Amino acid sequence: MIGKNYYNVTEWNVGNPYEDIGEVINSIIADIKSRQTKSDINEGGKSGAVIYIPSGDYHLTTQVVIDISYLRIVGSGHGFTSSSIRFNTPKSEWADWHEVWPGGSRILVDSSLKAGDEESAGAAFYVKRSGDPRISSVEFADFCIDGLHFLDDGSGENNPENTYVNGKTGIYVASAGDSFRITGMGIVYLEHGVTIYDADALAVHDNFIAECGNCIELRGSGQASKITDNLIGAGYKGYSIYAQNFGGLLITANNIFPRGASSVHFSGVVRSSITSNRFHSFYPGMLEFRDNCSENLIASNHFLRDHEPWPPMQKYDNGLDDLYGLLYISGNNNSVIANHISETIDTQYIRPSGTAPVIIHVVSGKGNYISNNHIVATTEASKVQDAADESCFSAQVGALLTIDKLEILEVTTVLVEKESYQNTVLDTGSEEQVVLDRSVNAFRATPTPGV
């Protein structure tokens, strides 16, 4: 039996969900608020509701505004497919494709920012409420938010679909919230996938958030939240995961693939964990700790940095050279333990030319503990790619599986700058590979076979 707090957008009596699902959902929220007016009835009251989006294409021109707790918006499938591959394939080939556009329960974000608009005006879903208590238990599950197209940003890019700029955001939470959940979503081709301020007990789990300018941004401050078991990959200008002034953030079991400017960027984050993830990047600066990040754990992750193999995207990068470090640490008492870090890159792509790439770069702070990290640095002779005819999938998988004919690449496994001291570096590089001041830092070299 379906209760009065269950709504189907295709059966609601206001608006047309296929032309503007925003108008329909806002009308449903207004109905919920008109019926649920008393907050304390028999130890109950405002129980919230479920809004169901069946499989189909739904245009959105009106921003959805959410200001009630206990609201679950749920669809019948995340429907993700790569828009980047589509827009870097000649249109003449689309006719032979089985599918061209994302599917599932798909929201097509047709809205756009006007001159002078705040960033939040470009959001498909905007969550904000003042007063006490904080808005709680808002859930987004199992549907697709598609930003459709990127725009010409004045950079001279021949293909505007590769700019990662369109002013659109999928989910924007502007006020403090408790126990939000984002699960099973497909979020694609938005300048900002998910932007959340002042999160508490947030769960971002089992989503496909990729080909966005930025994927997940936790801004303001927050605590006790998790980003787990997601497939994530931002554009070359932005963050795959960004967190600011956070404590108790758990980032685990994610597969974060290119082409984000960084895989994880922490600013002022403390006492948080990054464990058991797989990170893949085409640029230095895969993981960045800035603004006095302290007492964080980075453990049992797999990092891979190699060169972009797909010709349409080879001209882009994040602007960092190889002396920056794959892991960039600024802060105190962080632990970097038992990670596997692979760098496989042809020497012609190293910048500055002729230098030894830096793997772990400790820039400032004290008391950091770096131990038992296995660093594998290799290079292979340049080869001519059959580029134009190679699909994105074939190019990337081919590059990942290439392990023969590899030669050792000279790298600096750990570089500790003079501004950082009282650090401990154990078994993360040989005597020649680790650069630090031994008078103010503790060091034990990785044993070298045969020596």
Short mmCIF file of C-alpha atoms in Angstrom, two decimals:
data_model
loop_
_atom_site.label_atom_id
_atom_site.label_comp_id
_atom_site.label_asym_id
_atom_site.label_seq_id
_atom_site.Cartn_x
_atom_site.Cartn_y
_atom_site.Cartn_z
CA MET A 1 0.00 0.00 0.00
CA ILE A 2 1.35 3.44 -0.98
CA GLY A 3 0.82 6.06 1.70
CA LYS A 4 0.06 9.74 1.41
CA ASN A 5 3.74 10.58 1.94
CA TYR A 6 4.82 8.84 -1.27
CA TYR A 7 4.78 10.91 -4.47
CA ASN A 8 5.41 9.93 -8.08
CA VAL A 9 6.46 12.92 -10.19
CA THR A 10 4.63 11.53 -13.24
CA GLU A 11 1.34 11.34 -11.33
CA TRP A 12 1.39 14.75 -9.63
CA ASN A 13 -1.31 17.24 -10.59
CA VAL A 14 0.89 20.34 -10.96
CA GLY A 15 3.27 20.88 -13.86
CA ASN A 16 4.75 18.55 -16.46
CA PRO A 17 7.77 16.61 -15.11
CA TYR A 18 9.16 15.97 -18.60
CA GLU A 19 9.26 19.71 -19.35
CA ASP A 20 10.23 21.03 -15.89
CA ILE A 21 10.62 18.54 -13.07
CA GLY A 22 11.77 21.39 -10.83
CA GLU A 23 8.32 22.93 -10.83
CA VAL A 24 6.76 19.55 -10.03
CA ILE A 25 9.07 18.71 -7.11
CA ASN A 26 8.70 22.20 -5.62
CA SER A 27 4.93 21.78 -5.75
CA ILE A 28 5.20 18.41 -4.01
CA ILE A 29 7.40 19.90 -1.27
CA ALA A 30 4.83 22.67 -0.79
CA ASP A 31 2.14 20.00 -0.37
CA ILE A 32 4.21 18.15 2.22
CA LYS A 33 4.70 21.37 4.18
CA SER A 34 0.98 22.20 4.00
CA ARG A 35 0.03 18.79 5.42
CA GLN A 36 2.82 18.33 7.94
CA THR A 37 2.45 21.47 10.03
CA LYS A 38 2.85 20.25 13.62
CA SER A 39 6.25 19.15 14.85
CA ASP A 40 5.16 17.27 17.97
CA ILE A 41 2.13 14.99 17.79
CA ASN A 42 2.13 11.91 19.99
CA GLU A 43 5.94 11.80 19.91
CA GLY A 44 5.86 12.17 16.14
CA GLY A 45 4.91 14.80 13.63
CA LYS A 46 6.76 15.84 10.52
CA SER A 47 7.79 12.49 9.07
CA GLY A 48 8.84 13.79 5.67
CA ALA A 49 8.17 11.99 2.39
CA VAL A 50 9.50 10.08 -0.60
CA ILE A 51 9.48 11.60 -4.08
CA TYR A 52 9.90 8.95 -6.77
CA ILE A 53 11.30 9.63 -10.24
CA PRO A 54 10.62 6.74 -12.67
CA SER A 55 13.04 5.94 -15.47
CA GLY A 56 12.88 8.63 -18.16
CA ASP A 57 14.24 11.99 -19.30
CA TYR A 58 13.12 15.00 -17.23
CA HIS A 59 14.16 18.54 -18.11
CA LEU A 60 14.78 20.96 -15.24
CA THR A 61 14.47 24.71 -15.72
CA THR A 62 13.28 25.62 -12.21
CA GLN A 63 15.66 25.09 -9.30
CA VAL A 64 14.41 22.60 -6.71
CA VAL A 65 14.49 24.26 -3.27
CA ILE A 66 14.52 21.92 -0.27
CA ASP A 67 13.89 23.26 3.23
CA ILE A 68 12.35 20.25 4.98
CA SER A 69 13.95 17.31 6.76
CA TYR A 70 13.33 13.62 6.11
CA LEU A 71 12.91 14.01 2.39
CA ARG A 72 14.07 11.22 0.10
CA ILE A 73 14.22 11.81 -3.64
CA VAL A 74 14.77 8.49 -5.36
CA GLY A 75 14.87 7.17 -8.91
CA SER A 76 15.24 3.88 -10.74
CA GLY A 77 18.85 3.99 -11.89
CA HIS A 78 21.86 6.30 -12.08
CA GLY A 79 22.06 6.02 -15.88
CA PHE A 80 25.68 7.18 -16.18
CA THR A 81 27.47 7.05 -19.48
CA SER A 82 30.51 9.02 -20.57
CA SER A 83 29.70 12.39 -22.11
CA SER A 84 33.39 13.17 -22.62
CA ILE A 85 33.81 10.18 -24.93
CA ARG A 86 30.68 11.16 -26.84
CA PHE A 87 31.73 14.78 -27.33
CA ASN A 88 35.21 13.77 -28.45
CA THR A 89 33.85 11.36 -31.05
CA PRO A 90 32.73 12.61 -34.48
CA LYS A 91 28.95 13.05 -34.62
CA SER A 92 28.92 11.01 -37.79
CA GLU A 93 29.67 7.94 -35.67
CA TRP A 94 26.85 8.47 -33.16
CA ALA A 95 24.27 6.94 -35.49
CA ASP A 96 25.91 3.55 -35.04
CA TRP A 97 25.95 3.71 -31.23
CA HIS A 98 23.54 1.64 -29.13
CA GLU A 99 23.02 4.60 -26.78
CA VAL A 100 24.13 8.19 -27.10
CA TRP A 101 22.93 9.91 -23.90
CA PRO A 102 22.76 9.00 -20.19
CA GLY A 103 19.68 7.06 -19.11
CA GLY A 104 17.93 5.76 -16.00
CA SER A 105 15.96 8.35 -14.08
CA ARG A 106 17.68 11.29 -15.73
CA ILE A 107 17.34 14.98 -14.91
CA LEU A 108 18.57 17.25 -17.71
CA VAL A 109 19.72 20.52 -16.14
CA ASP A 110 18.61 23.20 -18.61
CA SER A 111 18.99 26.11 -16.19
CA SER A 112 21.98 28.41 -16.48
CA LEU A 113 23.59 31.25 -14.55
CA LYS A 114 22.97 34.84 -15.53
CA ALA A 115 25.46 37.66 -15.08
CA GLY A 116 25.68 38.59 -11.42
CA ASP A 117 24.11 35.38 -10.14
CA GLU A 118 25.61 33.65 -7.13
CA GLU A 119 27.12 30.23 -7.68
CA SER A 120 24.18 28.54 -5.92
CA ALA A 121 21.75 29.87 -8.53
CA GLY A 122 23.14 27.31 -10.98
CA ALA A 123 22.21 24.35 -8.76
CA ALA A 124 19.61 21.81 -9.80
CA PHE A 125 18.88 21.00 -6.13
CA TYR A 126 19.38 23.76 -3.55
CA VAL A 127 19.10 22.87 0.15
CA LYS A 128 18.93 25.61 2.78
CA ARG A 129 17.13 26.23 6.05
CA SER A 130 17.76 28.57 8.97
CA GLY A 131 16.81 28.08 12.61
CA ASP A 132 16.92 25.07 14.88
CA PRO A 133 17.40 22.23 14.55
CA ARG A 134 19.58 21.87 11.47
CA ILE A 135 17.90 20.36 8.44
CA SER A 136 18.37 16.60 8.66
CA SER A 137 18.14 13.35 6.74
CA VAL A 138 17.71 14.62 3.22
CA GLU A 139 18.50 11.83 0.78
CA PHE A 140 19.25 11.66 -2.94
CA ALA A 141 19.31 8.16 -4.38
CA ASP A 142 19.46 6.28 -7.66
CA PHE A 143 18.96 8.92 -10.32
CA CYS A 144 21.05 10.89 -12.79
CA ILE A 145 21.81 14.62 -12.83
CA ASP A 146 23.18 15.59 -16.25
CA GLY A 147 24.60 19.05 -16.94
CA LEU A 148 24.38 18.30 -20.69
CA HIS A 149 27.11 20.56 -22.08
CA PHE A 150 30.13 22.60 -21.11
CA LEU A 151 30.58 26.09 -22.54
CA ASP A 152 33.16 28.24 -24.25
CA ASP A 153 35.16 29.84 -21.43
CA GLY A 154 37.21 32.20 -23.58
CA SER A 155 40.34 30.08 -23.30
CA GLY A 156 40.52 29.38 -27.01
CA GLU A 157 39.61 25.72 -26.57
CA ASN A 158 38.47 24.34 -29.92
CA ASN A 159 35.97 22.00 -28.31
CA PRO A 160 33.92 23.81 -25.63
CA GLU A 161 32.79 20.41 -24.30
CA ASN A 162 36.27 20.02 -22.80
CA THR A 163 36.28 23.23 -20.72
CA TYR A 164 34.47 21.77 -17.67
CA VAL A 165 32.76 25.13 -17.25
CA ASN A 166 28.98 25.73 -17.37
CA GLY A 167 28.03 27.30 -14.01
CA LYS A 168 25.87 24.30 -13.09
CA THR A 169 25.83 22.35 -9.83
CA GLY A 170 24.02 19.09 -9.18
CA ILE A 171 23.37 19.26 -5.42
CA TYR A 172 24.16 22.40 -3.40
CA VAL A 173 23.68 22.38 0.36
CA ALA A 174 24.09 25.93 1.64
CA SER A 175 23.32 25.55 5.35
CA ALA A 176 24.41 23.19 8.09
CA GLY A 177 22.89 19.74 7.74
CA ASP A 178 22.90 16.49 9.66
CA SER A 179 22.85 12.89 8.37
CA PHE A 180 22.41 13.62 4.68
CA ARG A 181 22.82 10.71 2.27
CA ILE A 182 23.81 10.70 -1.39
CA THR A 183 23.76 7.14 -2.70
CA GLY A 184 23.60 5.38 -6.04
CA MET A 185 23.64 8.62 -8.02
CA GLY A 186 25.02 9.32 -11.48
CA ILE A 187 26.30 12.90 -11.75
CA VAL A 188 27.91 14.06 -14.98
CA TYR A 189 28.93 17.18 -16.93
CA LEU A 190 28.36 19.75 -14.20
CA GLU A 191 30.92 22.35 -13.19
CA HIS A 192 30.25 21.28 -9.59
CA GLY A 193 28.79 17.85 -8.91
CA VAL A 194 28.09 18.00 -5.16
CA THR A 195 28.81 21.10 -3.03
CA ILE A 196 28.00 20.88 0.67
CA TYR A 197 28.62 23.39 3.45
CA ASP A 198 28.95 22.53 7.14
CA ALA A 199 28.21 18.81 6.87
CA ASP A 200 27.73 16.57 9.90
CA ALA A 201 27.36 12.78 9.61
CA LEU A 202 27.17 12.98 5.83
CA ALA A 203 27.34 9.79 3.76
CA VAL A 204 28.37 9.97 0.09
CA HIS A 205 28.34 6.32 -0.88
CA ASP A 206 28.27 4.13 -4.00
CA ASN A 207 27.87 6.92 -6.56
CA PHE A 208 29.26 7.51 -10.04
CA ILE A 209 30.35 11.18 -10.04
CA ALA A 210 32.60 11.92 -12.98
CA GLU A 211 33.37 14.23 -15.88
CA CYS A 212 32.44 17.20 -13.68
CA GLY A 213 34.63 20.26 -13.21
CA ASN A 214 34.67 19.36 -9.49
CA CYS A 215 33.05 16.22 -8.10
CA ILE A 216 32.66 16.42 -4.30
CA GLU A 217 33.33 19.63 -2.37
CA LEU A 218 32.87 19.80 1.40
CA ARG A 219 33.17 23.48 2.20
CA GLY A 220 32.96 25.64 5.31
CA SER A 221 33.56 23.06 8.02
CA GLY A 222 32.28 19.67 9.08
CA GLN A 223 32.72 16.49 11.04
CA ALA A 224 32.12 12.73 11.25
CA SER A 225 31.33 12.10 7.60
CA LYS A 226 32.27 9.53 4.98
CA ILE A 227 32.97 9.35 1.27
CA THR A 228 33.02 5.64 0.50
CA ASP A 229 32.83 3.17 -2.37
CA ASN A 230 32.38 5.76 -5.12
CA LEU A 231 33.63 5.99 -8.69
CA ILE A 232 34.91 9.55 -9.09
CA GLY A 233 36.83 11.56 -11.67
CA ALA A 234 36.91 15.35 -12.09
CA GLY A 235 38.22 17.47 -14.94
CA TYR A 236 41.74 18.82 -15.18
CA LYS A 237 40.76 22.15 -13.59
CA GLY A 238 39.14 20.91 -10.41
CA TYR A 239 38.97 18.56 -7.46
CA SER A 240 37.72 15.00 -7.36
CA ILE A 241 37.39 15.30 -3.56
CA TYR A 242 37.86 18.58 -1.71
CA ALA A 243 37.40 19.07 2.05
CA GLN A 244 37.85 22.23 4.11
CA ASN A 245 38.17 22.59 7.89
CA PHE A 246 36.92 19.08 8.52
CA GLY A 247 37.44 16.68 11.39
CA GLY A 248 36.69 12.98 11.36
CA LEU A 249 36.29 12.53 7.60
CA LEU A 250 36.58 8.97 6.32
CA ILE A 251 37.58 8.48 2.66
CA THR A 252 37.65 4.76 1.93
CA ALA A 253 37.26 2.24 -0.88
CA ASN A 254 36.87 4.80 -3.65
CA ASN A 255 38.17 4.39 -7.17
CA ILE A 256 39.29 7.86 -8.19
CA PHE A 257 40.39 8.06 -11.79
CA PRO A 258 41.68 10.85 -14.04
CA ARG A 259 41.50 13.66 -14.91
CA GLY A 260 41.13 15.71 -11.76
CA ALA A 261 43.70 18.37 -10.94
CA SER A 262 43.91 16.42 -7.66
CA SER A 263 42.37 13.20 -6.39
CA VAL A 264 42.04 14.48 -2.82
CA HIS A 265 42.65 18.04 -1.64
CA PHE A 266 42.50 18.81 2.09
CA SER A 267 42.52 22.36 3.44
CA GLY A 268 42.76 22.61 7.22
CA VAL A 269 41.51 19.05 7.70
CA VAL A 270 42.42 17.19 10.90
CA ARG A 271 42.09 13.70 12.39
CA SER A 272 40.71 12.16 9.24
CA SER A 273 41.48 8.98 7.31
CA ILE A 274 42.25 8.19 3.67
CA THR A 275 42.49 4.42 3.46
CA SER A 276 42.12 1.57 0.97
CA ASN A 277 41.45 3.73 -2.07
CA ARG A 278 42.69 3.38 -5.61
CA PHE A 279 43.94 6.71 -7.02
CA HIS A 280 44.91 7.20 -10.67
CA SER A 281 46.12 10.50 -12.08
CA PHE A 282 47.83 11.91 -15.13
CA TYR A 283 49.40 14.79 -13.17
CA PRO A 284 51.46 15.52 -10.05
CA GLY A 285 49.58 16.73 -6.97
CA MET A 286 47.39 13.66 -6.66
CA LEU A 287 46.93 14.21 -2.94
CA GLU A 288 47.37 17.64 -1.35
CA PHE A 289 47.39 18.67 2.32
CA ARG A 290 47.37 22.44 2.75
CA ASP A 291 46.65 24.96 5.50
CA ASN A 292 48.03 23.01 8.44
CA CYS A 293 46.37 19.64 7.95
CA SER A 294 47.22 17.59 11.03
CA GLU A 295 46.92 14.12 12.54
CA ASN A 296 45.53 12.54 9.39
CA LEU A 297 46.10 8.94 8.29
CA ILE A 298 46.97 7.99 4.70
CA ALA A 299 47.29 4.22 4.61
CA SER A 300 46.95 1.18 2.36
CA ASN A 301 46.09 3.15 -0.77
CA HIS A 302 47.23 2.45 -4.31
CA PHE A 303 48.48 5.52 -6.19
CA LEU A 304 49.23 5.43 -9.92
CA ARG A 305 50.55 8.35 -11.93
CA ASP A 306 51.11 7.92 -15.66
CA HIS A 307 50.71 9.95 -18.84
CA GLU A 308 47.38 10.64 -20.53
CA PRO A 309 47.09 7.99 -23.28
CA TRP A 310 43.95 9.29 -25.05
CA PRO A 311 44.86 11.79 -27.81
CA PRO A 312 41.89 14.21 -27.45
CA MET A 313 42.88 15.00 -23.85
CA GLN A 314 46.68 14.91 -24.04
CA LYS A 315 47.13 18.67 -24.31
CA TYR A 316 45.55 19.32 -20.89
CA ASP A 317 47.18 19.23 -17.47
CA ASN A 318 46.88 20.84 -14.04
CA GLY A 319 49.88 23.15 -14.45
CA LEU A 320 52.10 21.42 -11.88
CA ASP A 321 55.58 20.09 -12.59
CA ASP A 322 57.12 16.85 -11.33
CA LEU A 323 59.03 18.53 -8.49
CA TYR A 324 55.71 19.31 -6.79
CA GLY A 325 55.23 15.72 -5.64
CA LEU A 326 52.52 13.16 -6.12
CA LEU A 327 51.71 13.59 -2.43
CA TYR A 328 52.09 17.15 -1.15
CA ILE A 329 52.07 17.44 2.64
CA SER A 330 51.81 20.65 4.65
CA GLY A 331 50.92 20.05 8.28
CA ASN A 332 51.75 18.26 11.49
CA ASN A 333 51.73 14.71 12.79
CA ASN A 334 50.25 13.12 9.71
CA SER A 335 50.88 9.41 9.03
CA VAL A 336 51.65 8.08 5.55
CA ILE A 337 51.90 4.34 6.00
CA ALA A 338 51.94 1.22 3.81
CA ASN A 339 50.84 2.78 0.55
CA HIS A 340 51.77 1.44 -2.85
CA ILE A 341 52.79 4.28 -5.17
CA SER A 342 53.52 3.69 -8.85
CA GLU A 343 54.86 6.29 -11.23
CA THR A 344 55.20 5.08 -14.81
CA ILE A 345 56.03 7.80 -17.29
CA ASP A 346 58.19 8.34 -20.33
CA THR A 347 61.06 10.71 -19.54
CA GLN A 348 60.01 13.05 -22.36
CA TYR A 349 56.95 14.04 -20.30
CA ILE A 350 58.87 14.91 -17.12
CA ARG A 351 58.92 18.62 -16.23
CA PRO A 352 61.38 20.24 -15.72
CA SER A 353 63.17 18.12 -18.26
CA GLY A 354 65.95 15.95 -16.85
CA THR A 355 64.88 16.20 -13.21
CA ALA A 356 63.99 13.36 -10.86
CA PRO A 357 60.26 13.42 -10.08
CA VAL A 358 59.32 13.81 -6.41
CA ILE A 359 56.90 11.26 -4.99
CA ILE A 360 56.20 12.41 -1.39
CA HIS A 361 56.90 16.10 -0.75
CA VAL A 362 56.76 17.34 2.84
CA VAL A 363 56.69 21.10 2.54
CA SER A 364 56.09 22.37 6.08
CA GLY A 365 55.03 21.29 9.54
CA LYS A 366 56.51 18.79 11.95
CA GLY A 367 56.08 15.33 13.38
CA ASN A 368 54.92 13.62 10.20
CA TYR A 369 55.44 9.85 10.10
CA ILE A 370 56.18 8.25 6.72
CA SER A 371 56.78 4.52 6.83
CA ASN A 372 56.82 1.35 4.76
CA ASN A 373 55.57 2.83 1.52
CA HIS A 374 56.43 0.80 -1.58
CA ILE A 375 57.35 3.14 -4.42
CA VAL A 376 57.74 1.72 -7.92
CA ALA A 377 59.07 4.23 -10.48
CA THR A 378 59.48 3.11 -14.07
CA THR A 379 59.75 4.45 -17.58
CA GLU A 380 59.37 2.89 -20.98
CA ALA A 381 60.72 3.83 -24.37
CA SER A 382 58.47 6.11 -26.39
CA LYS A 383 56.27 4.39 -28.88
CA VAL A 384 54.14 5.70 -31.70
CA GLN A 385 50.47 5.43 -30.76
CA ASP A 386 47.83 4.53 -33.28
CA ALA A 387 46.10 7.41 -31.61
CA ALA A 388 43.30 8.63 -33.77
CA ASP A 389 41.69 5.22 -34.16
CA GLU A 390 42.07 4.13 -30.55
CA SER A 391 39.07 4.44 -28.24
CA CYS A 392 39.37 6.07 -24.83
CA PHE A 393 38.78 2.70 -23.17
CA SER A 394 41.33 0.87 -25.30
CA ALA A 395 43.96 3.57 -24.83
CA GLN A 396 43.57 3.69 -21.06
CA VAL A 397 43.35 -0.05 -20.49
CA GLY A 398 46.29 -0.64 -22.81
CA ALA A 399 48.37 1.83 -20.83
CA LEU A 400 47.34 0.30 -17.49
CA LEU A 401 48.25 -3.22 -18.55
CA THR A 402 51.64 -2.35 -20.05
CA ILE A 403 54.28 -3.72 -17.70
CA ASP A 404 56.82 -5.29 -20.04
CA LYS A 405 59.84 -3.37 -21.29
CA LEU A 406 59.76 -1.10 -18.25
CA GLU A 407 63.00 0.39 -16.96
CA ILE A 408 63.77 1.93 -13.59
CA LEU A 409 63.07 5.66 -13.36
CA GLU A 410 65.22 7.75 -11.06
CA VAL A 411 63.02 9.56 -8.53
CA THR A 412 63.16 11.30 -5.17
CA THR A 413 60.87 9.13 -3.07
CA VAL A 414 60.69 11.58 -0.15
CA LEU A 415 61.69 15.24 -0.10
CA VAL A 416 61.43 17.04 3.25
CA GLU A 417 61.93 20.78 2.96
CA LYS A 418 63.93 22.73 5.53
CA GLU A 419 60.71 24.35 6.79
CA SER A 420 59.63 20.92 8.04
CA TYR A 421 61.34 19.10 10.93
CA GLN A 422 60.99 16.36 13.56
CA ASN A 423 59.60 14.04 10.91
CA THR A 424 60.24 10.29 10.77
CA VAL A 425 60.88 8.58 7.42
CA LEU A 426 61.27 4.80 7.51
CA ASP A 427 61.62 2.28 4.69
CA THR A 428 60.26 4.57 1.98
CA GLY A 429 63.37 4.93 -0.14
CA SER A 430 67.08 4.27 -0.30
CA GLU A 431 69.83 6.55 0.99
CA GLU A 432 70.02 8.19 -2.43
CA GLN A 433 66.26 8.53 -2.94
CA VAL A 434 65.35 10.39 0.27
CA VAL A 435 66.31 14.04 0.72
CA LEU A 436 66.03 15.54 4.21
CA ASP A 437 68.06 17.16 6.98
CA ARG A 438 69.06 14.24 9.19
CA SER A 439 70.00 16.54 12.04
CA VAL A 440 66.34 17.45 12.62
CA ASN A 441 64.52 14.42 11.13
CA ALA A 442 64.73 10.67 11.77
CA PHE A 443 65.51 8.43 8.81
CA ARG A 444 65.94 4.76 8.05
CA ALA A 445 66.59 3.69 4.47
CA THR A 446 64.84 0.86 2.72
CA PRO A 447 67.32 -2.02 2.53
CA THR A 448 68.82 -2.36 -0.96
CA PRO A 449 69.06 -5.94 -2.27
CA GLY A 450 72.66 -7.10 -2.67
CA VAL A 451 74.09 -4.24 -0.63
#
